């Protein structure tokens, strides 16, 4: 809703909150999402707001699942979770 948008933190503040919750001091930390969109969008938003991209290595879980399952055709997240 509009009220939620108006009360939401700025992108830099939200990123700082996210980073505070992540154990980035660990050398083997990564984050993952289903596909490349989230990583790409976060990189764009960081650039737009003039902040460095602070996230650790990204794992494309869709690609990893396809390789691990030896599938030629990608599948959606709902199907993968079954």
mmCIF file of C-alpha atoms in Angstrom:
data_model
loop_
_atom_site.group_PDB
_atom_site.id
_atom_site.type_symbol
_atom_site.label_atom_id
_atom_site.label_comp_id
_atom_site.label_asym_id
_atom_site.label_seq_id
_atom_site.Cartn_x
_atom_site.Cartn_y
_atom_site.Cartn_z
ATOM 1 C CA UNK A 1 0.000 0.000 0.000
ATOM 2 C CA UNK A 2 1.023 3.616 -0.278
ATOM 3 C CA UNK A 3 1.356 3.872 3.496
ATOM 4 C CA UNK A 4 3.784 0.950 3.511
ATOM 5 C CA UNK A 5 5.878 2.594 0.796
ATOM 6 C CA UNK A 6 5.939 5.896 2.636
ATOM 7 C CA UNK A 7 7.048 4.188 5.842
ATOM 8 C CA UNK A 8 9.669 1.990 4.199
ATOM 9 C CA UNK A 9 13.369 2.624 4.802
ATOM 10 C CA UNK A 10 15.510 3.994 1.999
ATOM 11 C CA UNK A 11 17.395 1.474 -0.132
ATOM 12 C CA UNK A 12 20.777 2.268 1.486
ATOM 13 C CA UNK A 13 19.229 1.831 4.949
ATOM 14 C CA UNK A 14 17.560 -1.442 3.957
ATOM 15 C CA UNK A 15 20.851 -2.757 2.527
ATOM 16 C CA UNK A 16 22.691 -1.803 5.718
ATOM 17 C CA UNK A 17 20.068 -3.672 7.775
ATOM 18 C CA UNK A 18 20.390 -6.733 5.534
ATOM 19 C CA UNK A 19 24.170 -6.690 5.789
ATOM 20 C CA UNK A 20 24.032 -6.402 9.579
ATOM 21 C CA UNK A 21 22.015 -9.634 9.616
ATOM 22 C CA UNK A 22 24.448 -11.515 7.340
ATOM 23 C CA UNK A 23 27.571 -13.245 8.675
ATOM 24 C CA UNK A 24 29.847 -11.582 6.126
ATOM 25 C CA UNK A 25 32.955 -12.098 8.234
ATOM 26 C CA UNK A 26 32.830 -15.781 7.346
ATOM 27 C CA UNK A 27 34.899 -16.567 4.258
ATOM 28 C CA UNK A 28 32.509 -19.217 2.945
ATOM 29 C CA UNK A 29 29.346 -17.105 2.962
ATOM 30 C CA UNK A 30 27.290 -16.861 -0.211
ATOM 31 C CA UNK A 31 23.710 -15.967 -0.952
ATOM 32 C CA UNK A 32 21.388 -17.540 -3.451
ATOM 33 C CA UNK A 33 18.224 -16.871 -5.362
ATOM 34 C CA UNK A 34 16.166 -18.663 -7.979
ATOM 35 C CA UNK A 35 17.750 -17.273 -11.117
ATOM 36 C CA UNK A 36 19.889 -14.195 -11.783
ATOM 37 C CA UNK A 37 17.227 -11.503 -11.430
ATOM 38 C CA UNK A 38 17.671 -10.700 -7.727
ATOM 39 C CA UNK A 39 21.440 -10.373 -7.978
ATOM 40 C CA UNK A 40 21.183 -8.253 -11.125
ATOM 41 C CA UNK A 41 18.535 -5.999 -9.575
ATOM 42 C CA UNK A 42 20.506 -5.501 -6.356
ATOM 43 C CA UNK A 43 23.566 -4.531 -8.390
ATOM 44 C CA UNK A 44 21.497 -2.028 -10.384
ATOM 45 C CA UNK A 45 19.920 -0.567 -7.255
ATOM 46 C CA UNK A 46 23.307 -0.188 -5.571
ATOM 47 C CA UNK A 47 24.651 1.614 -8.641
ATOM 48 C CA UNK A 48 21.553 3.830 -8.799
ATOM 49 C CA UNK A 49 21.960 4.825 -5.143
ATOM 50 C CA UNK A 50 25.719 5.285 -5.468
ATOM 51 C CA UNK A 51 26.691 2.580 -3.003
ATOM 52 C CA UNK A 52 29.162 -0.265 -3.461
ATOM 53 C CA UNK A 53 27.671 -3.700 -4.055
ATOM 54 C CA UNK A 54 28.358 -5.262 -0.653
ATOM 55 C CA UNK A 55 26.931 -8.735 -1.097
ATOM 56 C CA UNK A 56 29.007 -11.919 -1.012
ATOM 57 C CA UNK A 57 29.134 -14.340 -3.914
ATOM 58 C CA UNK A 58 25.763 -15.152 -5.499
ATOM 59 C CA UNK A 59 24.598 -18.686 -6.277
ATOM 60 C CA UNK A 60 22.039 -19.103 -9.040
ATOM 61 C CA UNK A 61 19.980 -21.877 -7.457
ATOM 62 C CA UNK A 62 17.980 -22.514 -10.625
ATOM 63 C CA UNK A 63 21.158 -23.267 -12.573
ATOM 64 C CA UNK A 64 22.623 -25.297 -9.703
ATOM 65 C CA UNK A 65 19.452 -27.351 -9.380
ATOM 66 C CA UNK A 66 19.373 -28.046 -13.111
ATOM 67 C CA UNK A 67 23.029 -29.169 -13.152
ATOM 68 C CA UNK A 68 22.609 -31.273 -9.998
ATOM 69 C CA UNK A 69 19.504 -32.934 -11.402
ATOM 70 C CA UNK A 70 21.080 -33.275 -14.842
ATOM 71 C CA UNK A 71 18.115 -31.639 -16.511
ATOM 72 C CA UNK A 72 18.306 -30.008 -19.914
ATOM 73 C CA UNK A 73 15.120 -27.993 -19.481
ATOM 74 C CA UNK A 74 14.919 -25.433 -16.671
ATOM 75 C CA UNK A 75 12.090 -25.771 -14.201
ATOM 76 C CA UNK A 76 10.252 -23.324 -12.007
ATOM 77 C CA UNK A 77 10.809 -23.062 -8.283
ATOM 78 C CA UNK A 78 7.426 -24.605 -7.433
ATOM 79 C CA UNK A 79 8.276 -27.729 -9.428
ATOM 80 C CA UNK A 80 11.750 -27.943 -7.884
ATOM 81 C CA UNK A 81 10.276 -27.800 -4.384
ATOM 82 C CA UNK A 82 8.003 -30.791 -4.994
#
